């Protein structure tokens, strides 16, 4: 009978909405361990705090099984009633079962109660039944979800506990002011969020406090935007704003926005960080559980409320348009503030003050308006500022925003005293700035020129420099352009001084300008003191006195100062040019340090302004003022045209001066001194170009005028002619001077003149004269000689070519060629003269007697016997007379008589030695001088004893001219002492050349092969055959013999061919011997026909025959005439019979004997071509006489079998 007590097995309760005052669905489920009969009262207790009033028929609802509970809907509906009885005071809900429940079954029901308006914790619920012994049970909390419309608090797990009511609280409260500018409306943007809903009917009022009393907004109603709060009320004294939440109901956690406008203070320093609170009159509980009537929260200040940026000027610069004194100056101010400082939301009146003005002409009385211009002028009230005489500044009220670049300008007049830029500041009133005053930045740049704008009143400005744009930086009054230059730098010349002035200040009428320091170091006068004329484009702007005519000035020749009065005002920046004339100093001097100054100037607000004395800017070089070039001879040189004695010598003087000659006051005479040694007589009319000079032979001085203007630094040449000394002389030292002030004597540089390989000679230096020492430089620059043939006995042409580097005068000089005493040579002569050949043969004559003609006085007619030779007399060059003609007779080269066949008149050259031993009749009509004739040239005098050839010039030999002549000799065939060697009859000897009259020492000539015949056999320059009188020994060049048949006893024709290098003379014997076995004829001595032997004759005088000596087996013949002397071959044939007995070839020999030399040297000597070993007479054709002949070893006989 153990019986468990009846009880509930499970009782769970939960809710869906924790918001204060919200309709809340409460859900319950339970089960019991016994069946509960119908009409059982089930009581849920502890639902206290609900606002739902008592209700005996509180609706009960049933839900199907869901996520919250799996209780059966059908079971619950079947057992439980549709209404229950609710008692608010004790929070009890009673249900009466309508049917018996089943023990252990889970039943579920729900009711709707209204939550309390204030928050409360969860209630402790119990469930019981009205059955005996039935035990009640406390509710357990079941974790279920709240309604979807409820924003759960994740951190609060009791939110679904029955009648748990959430405490209202601020989830967010922040404020953002829209402006940090002083005096500016700031839109306060309030953002807030509550964790519970608020109904529009809840009469909730929001209060924002802690704003302080610094705003410029007065107390009163303010509009609140955002659509949440109604019109608010601002209390300046309390620093609070209140506004109802009456625009619409709000949901829990709804993000709410509201905004209102307050004006920031004018002083940013009034700001301090304040704690702002926001509150609403909503019931809540304190931490201790006590009921409160409102909730409050600190407001986060995203940006501090009433925090203000200090206004400042982010850009503040000032500049000017001109630094020139007394000028109208345009001042430009550029400023930009960090804040607008003006506008519809700006509630302060701001004025700016620009201070620091000094050194300018006053703006006027205190408060005088100053007009502003420029794009930013309208940013200030009435586009104007006011002058404050007290503060020394301009005050302007701001009339539009200054937050963008604001540029405005105003005009002032600069003072006339130089000053640096003053210190300028800008300050503001009406709002506190970050600084009481701001330093104004000055533009450090240079100023641009005011092109085309002149005058102080127009603000002219030229030649800007760095920092000129700094405000009221004022230059000292000055001539910005003060240029001075001259036209002429020559001493003593009429000069024009030119001046260009430009002032940085207007020069008023009556102002005085003084140009000074126009120095004359030599003390000379520039112009007479007094009025001086001005020239140039602006001369009329000046006068010598206030009432004097224009274009004049006053010159003080003692002080060297020019004074000018300004006739009409000179505008600042305008250039004024004028000039005046002075005569330059007579001596060279550096440029004068010219200065300029001015005084008595009235400009702007200043009077009696002075432009201080300043050095003028002088041109450089020769245009520098009163720079006078020192007159000097920069360069002087002299060159002559010939160094030869008695020659007309053209001298060229080159002179360069530092100044023009014959320019202005300079008209100098040029003096050359030191021209010593000339043979030209003194004269006052020596031609020097187009003028005549005065020549003194005694002093060696030439003076002539400079007749035309010359340029400085340019070489000018002056040419004159003097005759050289007749004897050698060293060059004189020559100097040049110009006869005018300050010219100094200068040595003349001699220019070496090179004539025909002579060392350079200086002016009037004479070399190669027939008197005095010739000097080592006089020489034969070319001296070559050669011969045409070395063959003995042959005619040999010896050619010589020479060039001399000085003149060799006719008649008094000679060229001597020495062939050495020991040489054997037979020269072709006419009397004692060698006949000359080649290009220049007619340039020379031989014996002096050929040209020894002179009539000392008067004319002549002569008739003389004897052989006659033509003679022609020629007039002197340039003479207008006619020549004379006649004949002369020579005996051994000596003129023995001569005859004039036609008379003539005029001077005849040259005078030579007197003719004696002649009978002549004078003819008074003829002139006293007579020359040699052309018939006597073409010779050179030959001295057979000394072996010398003397060539006497018929005309002067010209230096550097090549002369070629030749003589004809016959080479020897034999020498008394015999041959020099087997191959050489005579070796060449050294040949020298010298000159007399103009002495040139003998030097060996050079040997040339150019004249050596190239067709001669066995001749070559390599073996010295080109050297004069080298003669080869006589020898056979060719000596061959051939036959036509080798058969015994047969007729056989023998052919002999020979050639020699010697001139085989007529009558010389040719013998062919040792023809062993030959049978010519039985007779011992008989003629034998020679085929092709016309050059020969037999002993029996038969032409084209030879004499056969049968015993000697020899053939002998004689040359009918001289054989060729060119090494040519001679061939002839003759017939013999062969011996009947076979034999080897015969040792045939050939010789030539009886060769005689020429009629000259070598006459009587004979040469022979024989075997040197022969012991028999060369005249006898013995077997051993002669030289072995060469056999024909090459020809193959035709018609001979087996040949």
PDB file of C-alpha atoms in Angstrom, residues 548-791:
ATOM      1  CA  UNK A 548      69.867 129.663 -72.837  1.00  0.00           C
ATOM      2  CA  UNK A 549      69.033 128.099 -76.188  1.00  0.00           C
ATOM      3  CA  UNK A 550      68.401 124.420 -76.372  1.00  0.00           C
ATOM      4  CA  UNK A 551      71.024 121.914 -77.518  1.00  0.00           C
ATOM      5  CA  UNK A 552      73.817 123.608 -75.617  1.00  0.00           C
ATOM      6  CA  UNK A 553      75.879 122.950 -72.511  1.00  0.00           C
ATOM      7  CA  UNK A 554      78.607 124.676 -70.565  1.00  0.00           C
ATOM      8  CA  UNK A 555      82.160 123.303 -70.845  1.00  0.00           C
ATOM      9  CA  UNK A 556      84.761 124.098 -68.190  1.00  0.00           C
ATOM     10  CA  UNK A 557      88.105 123.325 -69.837  1.00  0.00           C
ATOM     11  CA  UNK A 558      90.015 123.776 -66.579  1.00  0.00           C
ATOM     12  CA  UNK A 559      87.898 121.415 -64.489  1.00  0.00           C
ATOM     13  CA  UNK A 560      86.966 119.323 -67.546  1.00  0.00           C
ATOM     14  CA  UNK A 561      83.267 119.393 -66.543  1.00  0.00           C
ATOM     15  CA  UNK A 562      80.145 119.626 -68.706  1.00  0.00           C
ATOM     16  CA  UNK A 563      77.082 121.269 -67.061  1.00  0.00           C
ATOM     17  CA  UNK A 564      73.547 120.878 -68.438  1.00  0.00           C
ATOM     18  CA  UNK A 565      70.200 122.417 -67.420  1.00  0.00           C
ATOM     19  CA  UNK A 566      67.110 120.318 -68.015  1.00  0.00           C
ATOM     20  CA  UNK A 567      64.849 122.289 -70.335  1.00  0.00           C
ATOM     21  CA  UNK A 568      61.863 119.976 -70.260  1.00  0.00           C
ATOM     22  CA  UNK A 569      61.237 117.299 -67.679  1.00  0.00           C
ATOM     23  CA  UNK A 570      63.046 114.021 -68.188  1.00  0.00           C
ATOM     24  CA  UNK A 571      60.844 111.026 -67.538  1.00  0.00           C
ATOM     25  CA  UNK A 572      61.986 108.217 -65.309  1.00  0.00           C
ATOM     26  CA  UNK A 573      62.814 105.141 -67.331  1.00  0.00           C
ATOM     27  CA  UNK A 574      63.135 107.042 -70.597  1.00  0.00           C
ATOM     28  CA  UNK A 575      66.545 107.062 -72.260  1.00  0.00           C
ATOM     29  CA  UNK A 576      68.083 110.360 -73.326  1.00  0.00           C
ATOM     30  CA  UNK A 577      71.085 110.498 -75.635  1.00  0.00           C
ATOM     31  CA  UNK A 578      73.230 113.451 -76.553  1.00  0.00           C
ATOM     32  CA  UNK A 579      76.799 114.122 -77.666  1.00  0.00           C
ATOM     33  CA  UNK A 580      79.390 116.865 -77.696  1.00  0.00           C
ATOM     34  CA  UNK A 581      82.706 117.328 -79.417  1.00  0.00           C
ATOM     35  CA  UNK A 582      86.194 117.450 -77.903  1.00  0.00           C
ATOM     36  CA  UNK A 583      89.697 117.258 -79.279  1.00  0.00           C
ATOM     37  CA  UNK A 584      91.511 114.183 -77.957  1.00  0.00           C
ATOM     38  CA  UNK A 585      94.705 114.477 -75.925  1.00  0.00           C
ATOM     39  CA  UNK A 586      97.868 114.410 -78.009  1.00  0.00           C
ATOM     40  CA  UNK A 587      99.414 111.461 -76.178  1.00  0.00           C
ATOM     41  CA  UNK A 588      98.112 108.068 -75.262  1.00  0.00           C
ATOM     42  CA  UNK A 589      96.184 107.729 -72.023  1.00  0.00           C
ATOM     43  CA  UNK A 590      93.768 105.327 -70.367  1.00  0.00           C
ATOM     44  CA  UNK A 591      90.068 106.014 -70.426  1.00  0.00           C
ATOM     45  CA  UNK A 592      88.828 108.811 -68.188  1.00  0.00           C
ATOM     46  CA  UNK A 593      86.731 107.806 -65.142  1.00  0.00           C
ATOM     47  CA  UNK A 594      83.786 109.949 -66.253  1.00  0.00           C
ATOM     48  CA  UNK A 595      81.172 110.677 -63.575  1.00  0.00           C
ATOM     49  CA  UNK A 596      77.638 112.098 -63.628  1.00  0.00           C
ATOM     50  CA  UNK A 597      75.404 113.660 -60.972  1.00  0.00           C
ATOM     51  CA  UNK A 598      72.235 115.764 -60.756  1.00  0.00           C
ATOM     52  CA  UNK A 599      70.560 118.108 -58.284  1.00  0.00           C
ATOM     53  CA  UNK A 600      67.542 120.393 -57.878  1.00  0.00           C
ATOM     54  CA  UNK A 601      64.994 117.644 -58.675  1.00  0.00           C
ATOM     55  CA  UNK A 602      61.326 117.905 -57.565  1.00  0.00           C
ATOM     56  CA  UNK A 603      59.285 114.709 -57.737  1.00  0.00           C
ATOM     57  CA  UNK A 604      56.316 113.258 -55.856  1.00  0.00           C
ATOM     58  CA  UNK A 605      56.180 114.791 -52.408  1.00  0.00           C
ATOM     59  CA  UNK A 606      59.949 115.533 -52.398  1.00  0.00           C
ATOM     60  CA  UNK A 607      61.906 118.564 -53.599  1.00  0.00           C
ATOM     61  CA  UNK A 608      65.583 119.402 -54.122  1.00  0.00           C
ATOM     62  CA  UNK A 609      66.335 115.741 -54.636  1.00  0.00           C
ATOM     63  CA  UNK A 610      69.937 114.904 -55.500  1.00  0.00           C
ATOM     64  CA  UNK A 611      71.284 112.106 -57.654  1.00  0.00           C
ATOM     65  CA  UNK A 612      74.698 111.423 -56.121  1.00  0.00           C
ATOM     66  CA  UNK A 613      77.862 111.452 -58.190  1.00  0.00           C
ATOM     67  CA  UNK A 614      78.524 108.065 -59.719  1.00  0.00           C
ATOM     68  CA  UNK A 615      81.039 106.726 -62.202  1.00  0.00           C
ATOM     69  CA  UNK A 616      79.536 106.291 -65.609  1.00  0.00           C
ATOM     70  CA  UNK A 617      79.563 102.975 -67.428  1.00  0.00           C
ATOM     71  CA  UNK A 618      82.194 103.334 -70.090  1.00  0.00           C
ATOM     72  CA  UNK A 619      82.396 101.347 -73.264  1.00  0.00           C
ATOM     73  CA  UNK A 620      85.298  98.966 -73.476  1.00  0.00           C
ATOM     74  CA  UNK A 621      88.171  99.025 -75.871  1.00  0.00           C
ATOM     75  CA  UNK A 622      88.762 101.977 -78.113  1.00  0.00           C
ATOM     76  CA  UNK A 623      85.298 103.384 -77.454  1.00  0.00           C
ATOM     77  CA  UNK A 624      86.086 104.027 -73.804  1.00  0.00           C
ATOM     78  CA  UNK A 625      85.759 107.790 -73.174  1.00  0.00           C
ATOM     79  CA  UNK A 626      88.936 109.744 -73.799  1.00  0.00           C
ATOM     80  CA  UNK A 627      90.916 106.539 -74.100  1.00  0.00           C
ATOM     81  CA  UNK A 628      93.667 107.608 -76.456  1.00  0.00           C
ATOM     82  CA  UNK A 629      95.828 105.012 -78.061  1.00  0.00           C
ATOM     83  CA  UNK A 630      99.515 105.573 -77.663  1.00  0.00           C
ATOM     84  CA  UNK A 631     100.915 106.385 -81.086  1.00  0.00           C
ATOM     85  CA  UNK A 632     103.512 103.745 -81.752  1.00  0.00           C
ATOM     86  CA  UNK A 633     104.861 101.737 -84.582  1.00  0.00           C
ATOM     87  CA  UNK A 634     103.605  98.253 -83.889  1.00  0.00           C
ATOM     88  CA  UNK A 635     105.563  96.615 -86.622  1.00  0.00           C
ATOM     89  CA  UNK A 636     108.178  97.565 -89.156  1.00  0.00           C
ATOM     90  CA  UNK A 637     110.022  95.294 -91.535  1.00  0.00           C
ATOM     91  CA  UNK A 638     112.210  95.767 -94.579  1.00  0.00           C
ATOM     92  CA  UNK A 639     112.971  93.287 -97.323  1.00  0.00           C
ATOM     93  CA  UNK A 640     115.077  93.748-100.425  1.00  0.00           C
ATOM     94  CA  UNK A 641     114.877  92.114-103.819  1.00  0.00           C
ATOM     95  CA  UNK A 642     118.523  91.329-104.491  1.00  0.00           C
ATOM     96  CA  UNK A 643     121.733  90.951-102.521  1.00  0.00           C
ATOM     97  CA  UNK A 644     123.971  91.358-105.547  1.00  0.00           C
ATOM     98  CA  UNK A 645     126.558  94.013-106.050  1.00  0.00           C
ATOM     99  CA  UNK A 646     125.624  97.215-107.900  1.00  0.00           C
ATOM    100  CA  UNK A 647     122.181  95.780-108.610  1.00  0.00           C
ATOM    101  CA  UNK A 648     119.126  97.992-108.492  1.00  0.00           C
ATOM    102  CA  UNK A 649     117.575  96.791-105.298  1.00  0.00           C
ATOM    103  CA  UNK A 650     113.868  97.213-104.677  1.00  0.00           C
ATOM    104  CA  UNK A 651     113.274  97.651-100.974  1.00  0.00           C
ATOM    105  CA  UNK A 652     109.834  97.102 -99.477  1.00  0.00           C
ATOM    106  CA  UNK A 653     109.103  98.712 -96.148  1.00  0.00           C
ATOM    107  CA  UNK A 654     106.133  97.335 -94.236  1.00  0.00           C
ATOM    108  CA  UNK A 655     104.855  99.515 -91.405  1.00  0.00           C
ATOM    109  CA  UNK A 656     101.979  99.044 -89.020  1.00  0.00           C
ATOM    110  CA  UNK A 657     101.065 101.753 -86.557  1.00  0.00           C
ATOM    111  CA  UNK A 658      98.840 101.642 -83.520  1.00  0.00           C
ATOM    112  CA  UNK A 659      96.920 104.642 -84.792  1.00  0.00           C
ATOM    113  CA  UNK A 660      95.878 105.770 -88.238  1.00  0.00           C
ATOM    114  CA  UNK A 661      98.308 107.998 -90.044  1.00  0.00           C
ATOM    115  CA  UNK A 662      97.280 111.197 -91.760  1.00  0.00           C
ATOM    116  CA  UNK A 663      94.048 111.121 -89.690  1.00  0.00           C
ATOM    117  CA  UNK A 664      92.731 114.360 -88.238  1.00  0.00           C
ATOM    118  CA  UNK A 665      95.620 116.310 -86.800  1.00  0.00           C
ATOM    119  CA  UNK A 666      98.196 113.655 -87.541  1.00  0.00           C
ATOM    120  CA  UNK A 667     100.079 114.125 -90.809  1.00  0.00           C
ATOM    121  CA  UNK A 668     103.491 112.623 -90.084  1.00  0.00           C
ATOM    122  CA  UNK A 669     106.679 112.247 -92.085  1.00  0.00           C
ATOM    123  CA  UNK A 670     108.250 108.809 -92.031  1.00  0.00           C
ATOM    124  CA  UNK A 671     112.006 108.655 -91.535  1.00  0.00           C
ATOM    125  CA  UNK A 672     114.098 105.577 -92.326  1.00  0.00           C
ATOM    126  CA  UNK A 673     117.617 105.785 -90.996  1.00  0.00           C
ATOM    127  CA  UNK A 674     120.593 103.450 -91.220  1.00  0.00           C
ATOM    128  CA  UNK A 675     120.267 102.685 -94.960  1.00  0.00           C
ATOM    129  CA  UNK A 676     124.059 102.785 -95.255  1.00  0.00           C
ATOM    130  CA  UNK A 677     126.172 101.513 -98.117  1.00  0.00           C
ATOM    131  CA  UNK A 678     123.922 102.238-101.086  1.00  0.00           C
ATOM    132  CA  UNK A 679     125.577 103.756-104.151  1.00  0.00           C
ATOM    133  CA  UNK A 680     122.451 105.758-105.060  1.00  0.00           C
ATOM    134  CA  UNK A 681     123.314 109.484-105.043  1.00  0.00           C
ATOM    135  CA  UNK A 682     121.501 111.807-102.664  1.00  0.00           C
ATOM    136  CA  UNK A 683     118.311 113.279-104.064  1.00  0.00           C
ATOM    137  CA  UNK A 684     115.163 115.076-102.977  1.00  0.00           C
ATOM    138  CA  UNK A 685     113.045 113.165-105.444  1.00  0.00           C
ATOM    139  CA  UNK A 686     113.482 109.484-104.656  1.00  0.00           C
ATOM    140  CA  UNK A 687     110.272 107.773-105.662  1.00  0.00           C
ATOM    141  CA  UNK A 688     108.491 106.065-102.778  1.00  0.00           C
ATOM    142  CA  UNK A 689     105.332 104.759-104.319  1.00  0.00           C
ATOM    143  CA  UNK A 690     103.346 107.764-105.512  1.00  0.00           C
ATOM    144  CA  UNK A 691     105.314 110.324-103.495  1.00  0.00           C
ATOM    145  CA  UNK A 692     108.876 111.606-103.534  1.00  0.00           C
ATOM    146  CA  UNK A 693     111.177 111.283-100.583  1.00  0.00           C
ATOM    147  CA  UNK A 694     114.395 112.935 -99.636  1.00  0.00           C
ATOM    148  CA  UNK A 695     117.354 110.541 -99.819  1.00  0.00           C
ATOM    149  CA  UNK A 696     120.724 111.210 -98.234  1.00  0.00           C
ATOM    150  CA  UNK A 697     123.416 108.765 -99.297  1.00  0.00           C
ATOM    151  CA  UNK A 698     125.829 110.272 -96.806  1.00  0.00           C
ATOM    152  CA  UNK A 699     123.605 109.628 -93.762  1.00  0.00           C
ATOM    153  CA  UNK A 700     121.672 106.664 -95.145  1.00  0.00           C
ATOM    154  CA  UNK A 701     118.397 108.438 -94.397  1.00  0.00           C
ATOM    155  CA  UNK A 702     115.156 108.483 -96.356  1.00  0.00           C
ATOM    156  CA  UNK A 703     112.318 110.846 -95.373  1.00  0.00           C
ATOM    157  CA  UNK A 704     108.927 110.811 -97.085  1.00  0.00           C
ATOM    158  CA  UNK A 705     105.374 111.918 -96.215  1.00  0.00           C
ATOM    159  CA  UNK A 706     102.438 109.620 -95.473  1.00  0.00           C
ATOM    160  CA  UNK A 707     100.222 110.965 -98.212  1.00  0.00           C
ATOM    161  CA  UNK A 708      97.017 109.024 -97.594  1.00  0.00           C
ATOM    162  CA  UNK A 709      95.090 107.960 -94.541  1.00  0.00           C
ATOM    163  CA  UNK A 710      95.967 104.592 -93.083  1.00  0.00           C
ATOM    164  CA  UNK A 711      94.190 102.322 -90.687  1.00  0.00           C
ATOM    165  CA  UNK A 712      95.526 101.220 -87.374  1.00  0.00           C
ATOM    166  CA  UNK A 713      96.766  97.667 -87.079  1.00  0.00           C
ATOM    167  CA  UNK A 714      96.997  97.291 -90.857  1.00  0.00           C
ATOM    168  CA  UNK A 715     100.272  96.718 -92.629  1.00  0.00           C
ATOM    169  CA  UNK A 716     101.144  99.265 -95.278  1.00  0.00           C
ATOM    170  CA  UNK A 717     103.997  98.874 -97.708  1.00  0.00           C
ATOM    171  CA  UNK A 718     106.201 101.550 -99.187  1.00  0.00           C
ATOM    172  CA  UNK A 719     108.473 100.585-102.059  1.00  0.00           C
ATOM    173  CA  UNK A 720     111.607 102.414-103.182  1.00  0.00           C
ATOM    174  CA  UNK A 721     114.739 101.486-105.090  1.00  0.00           C
ATOM    175  CA  UNK A 722     118.391 101.956-104.204  1.00  0.00           C
ATOM    176  CA  UNK A 723     121.460 100.642-105.966  1.00  0.00           C
ATOM    177  CA  UNK A 724     123.500  98.155-103.983  1.00  0.00           C
ATOM    178  CA  UNK A 725     127.083  98.695-103.059  1.00  0.00           C
ATOM    179  CA  UNK A 726     129.641  97.539-105.602  1.00  0.00           C
ATOM    180  CA  UNK A 727     131.369  95.520-102.904  1.00  0.00           C
ATOM    181  CA  UNK A 728     130.233  93.002-100.378  1.00  0.00           C
ATOM    182  CA  UNK A 729     128.810  94.486 -97.206  1.00  0.00           C
ATOM    183  CA  UNK A 730     127.110  93.372 -94.039  1.00  0.00           C
ATOM    184  CA  UNK A 731     123.471  94.402 -93.560  1.00  0.00           C
ATOM    185  CA  UNK A 732     123.037  97.791 -91.913  1.00  0.00           C
ATOM    186  CA  UNK A 733     120.757  98.337 -88.886  1.00  0.00           C
ATOM    187  CA  UNK A 734     117.691 100.290 -90.003  1.00  0.00           C
ATOM    188  CA  UNK A 735     115.282 102.279 -87.809  1.00  0.00           C
ATOM    189  CA  UNK A 736     111.971 103.991 -88.495  1.00  0.00           C
ATOM    190  CA  UNK A 737     110.311 106.981 -86.849  1.00  0.00           C
ATOM    191  CA  UNK A 738     107.182 109.028 -87.430  1.00  0.00           C
ATOM    192  CA  UNK A 739     107.592 112.743 -86.835  1.00  0.00           C
ATOM    193  CA  UNK A 740     104.645 113.469 -84.580  1.00  0.00           C
ATOM    194  CA  UNK A 741     103.981 113.740 -80.900  1.00  0.00           C
ATOM    195  CA  UNK A 742     104.738 110.650 -78.834  1.00  0.00           C
ATOM    196  CA  UNK A 743     105.986 108.421 -81.652  1.00  0.00           C
ATOM    197  CA  UNK A 744     109.104 106.536 -80.621  1.00  0.00           C
ATOM    198  CA  UNK A 745     112.007 105.368 -82.769  1.00  0.00           C
ATOM    199  CA  UNK A 746     111.647 101.698 -83.671  1.00  0.00           C
ATOM    200  CA  UNK A 747     114.111  99.243 -85.112  1.00  0.00           C
ATOM    201  CA  UNK A 748     113.083  97.842 -88.465  1.00  0.00           C
ATOM    202  CA  UNK A 749     113.038  94.071 -88.572  1.00  0.00           C
ATOM    203  CA  UNK A 750     115.040  92.794 -91.538  1.00  0.00           C
ATOM    204  CA  UNK A 751     113.172  90.136 -93.503  1.00  0.00           C
ATOM    205  CA  UNK A 752     115.598  87.578 -94.910  1.00  0.00           C
ATOM    206  CA  UNK A 753     115.492  87.286 -98.664  1.00  0.00           C
ATOM    207  CA  UNK A 754     116.553  83.966-100.121  1.00  0.00           C
ATOM    208  CA  UNK A 755     118.066  84.169-103.616  1.00  0.00           C
ATOM    209  CA  UNK A 756     119.040  80.975-105.349  1.00  0.00           C
ATOM    210  CA  UNK A 757     119.909  78.917-102.286  1.00  0.00           C
ATOM    211  CA  UNK A 758     121.825  81.713-100.666  1.00  0.00           C
ATOM    212  CA  UNK A 759     121.310  82.020 -96.988  1.00  0.00           C
ATOM    213  CA  UNK A 760     118.678  84.656 -96.312  1.00  0.00           C
ATOM    214  CA  UNK A 761     120.135  88.113 -96.827  1.00  0.00           C
ATOM    215  CA  UNK A 762     119.007  91.277 -95.079  1.00  0.00           C
ATOM    216  CA  UNK A 763     118.270  94.608 -96.737  1.00  0.00           C
ATOM    217  CA  UNK A 764     121.307  96.214 -98.421  1.00  0.00           C
ATOM    218  CA  UNK A 765     123.450  93.211 -97.547  1.00  0.00           C
ATOM    219  CA  UNK A 766     125.645  92.555-100.594  1.00  0.00           C
ATOM    220  CA  UNK A 767     127.183  89.211-101.422  1.00  0.00           C
ATOM    221  CA  UNK A 768     129.026  87.922-104.487  1.00  0.00           C
ATOM    222  CA  UNK A 769     130.633  91.225-105.321  1.00  0.00           C
ATOM    223  CA  UNK A 770     133.878  91.309-107.287  1.00  0.00           C
ATOM    224  CA  UNK A 771     135.426  93.139-104.381  1.00  0.00           C
ATOM    225  CA  UNK A 772     135.602  92.114-100.829  1.00  0.00           C
ATOM    226  CA  UNK A 773     135.061  88.597 -99.586  1.00  0.00           C
ATOM    227  CA  UNK A 774     132.482  86.595-101.446  1.00  0.00           C
ATOM    228  CA  UNK A 775     131.499  84.685 -98.404  1.00  0.00           C
ATOM    229  CA  UNK A 776     130.859  81.021 -97.854  1.00  0.00           C
ATOM    230  CA  UNK A 777     127.310  81.306 -99.138  1.00  0.00           C
ATOM    231  CA  UNK A 778     128.438  82.106-102.699  1.00  0.00           C
ATOM    232  CA  UNK A 779     128.642  78.820-104.533  1.00  0.00           C
ATOM    233  CA  UNK A 780     127.661  76.708-107.459  1.00  0.00           C
ATOM    234  CA  UNK A 781     124.366  75.216-106.411  1.00  0.00           C
ATOM    235  CA  UNK A 782     124.485  72.827-109.349  1.00  0.00           C
ATOM    236  CA  UNK A 783     127.659  71.497-110.991  1.00  0.00           C
ATOM    237  CA  UNK A 784     127.452  68.266-112.992  1.00  0.00           C
ATOM    238  CA  UNK A 785     129.572  66.980-115.886  1.00  0.00           C
ATOM    239  CA  UNK A 786     129.605  63.885-118.068  1.00  0.00           C
ATOM    240  CA  UNK A 787     130.816  62.496-121.367  1.00  0.00           C
ATOM    241  CA  UNK A 788     129.194  60.754-124.277  1.00  0.00           C
ATOM    242  CA  UNK A 789     131.684  57.904-124.964  1.00  0.00           C
ATOM    243  CA  UNK A 790     134.685  56.198-123.369  1.00  0.00           C
ATOM    244  CA  UNK A 791     135.793  54.601-126.644  1.00  0.00           C
TER     245      UNK A 791
END
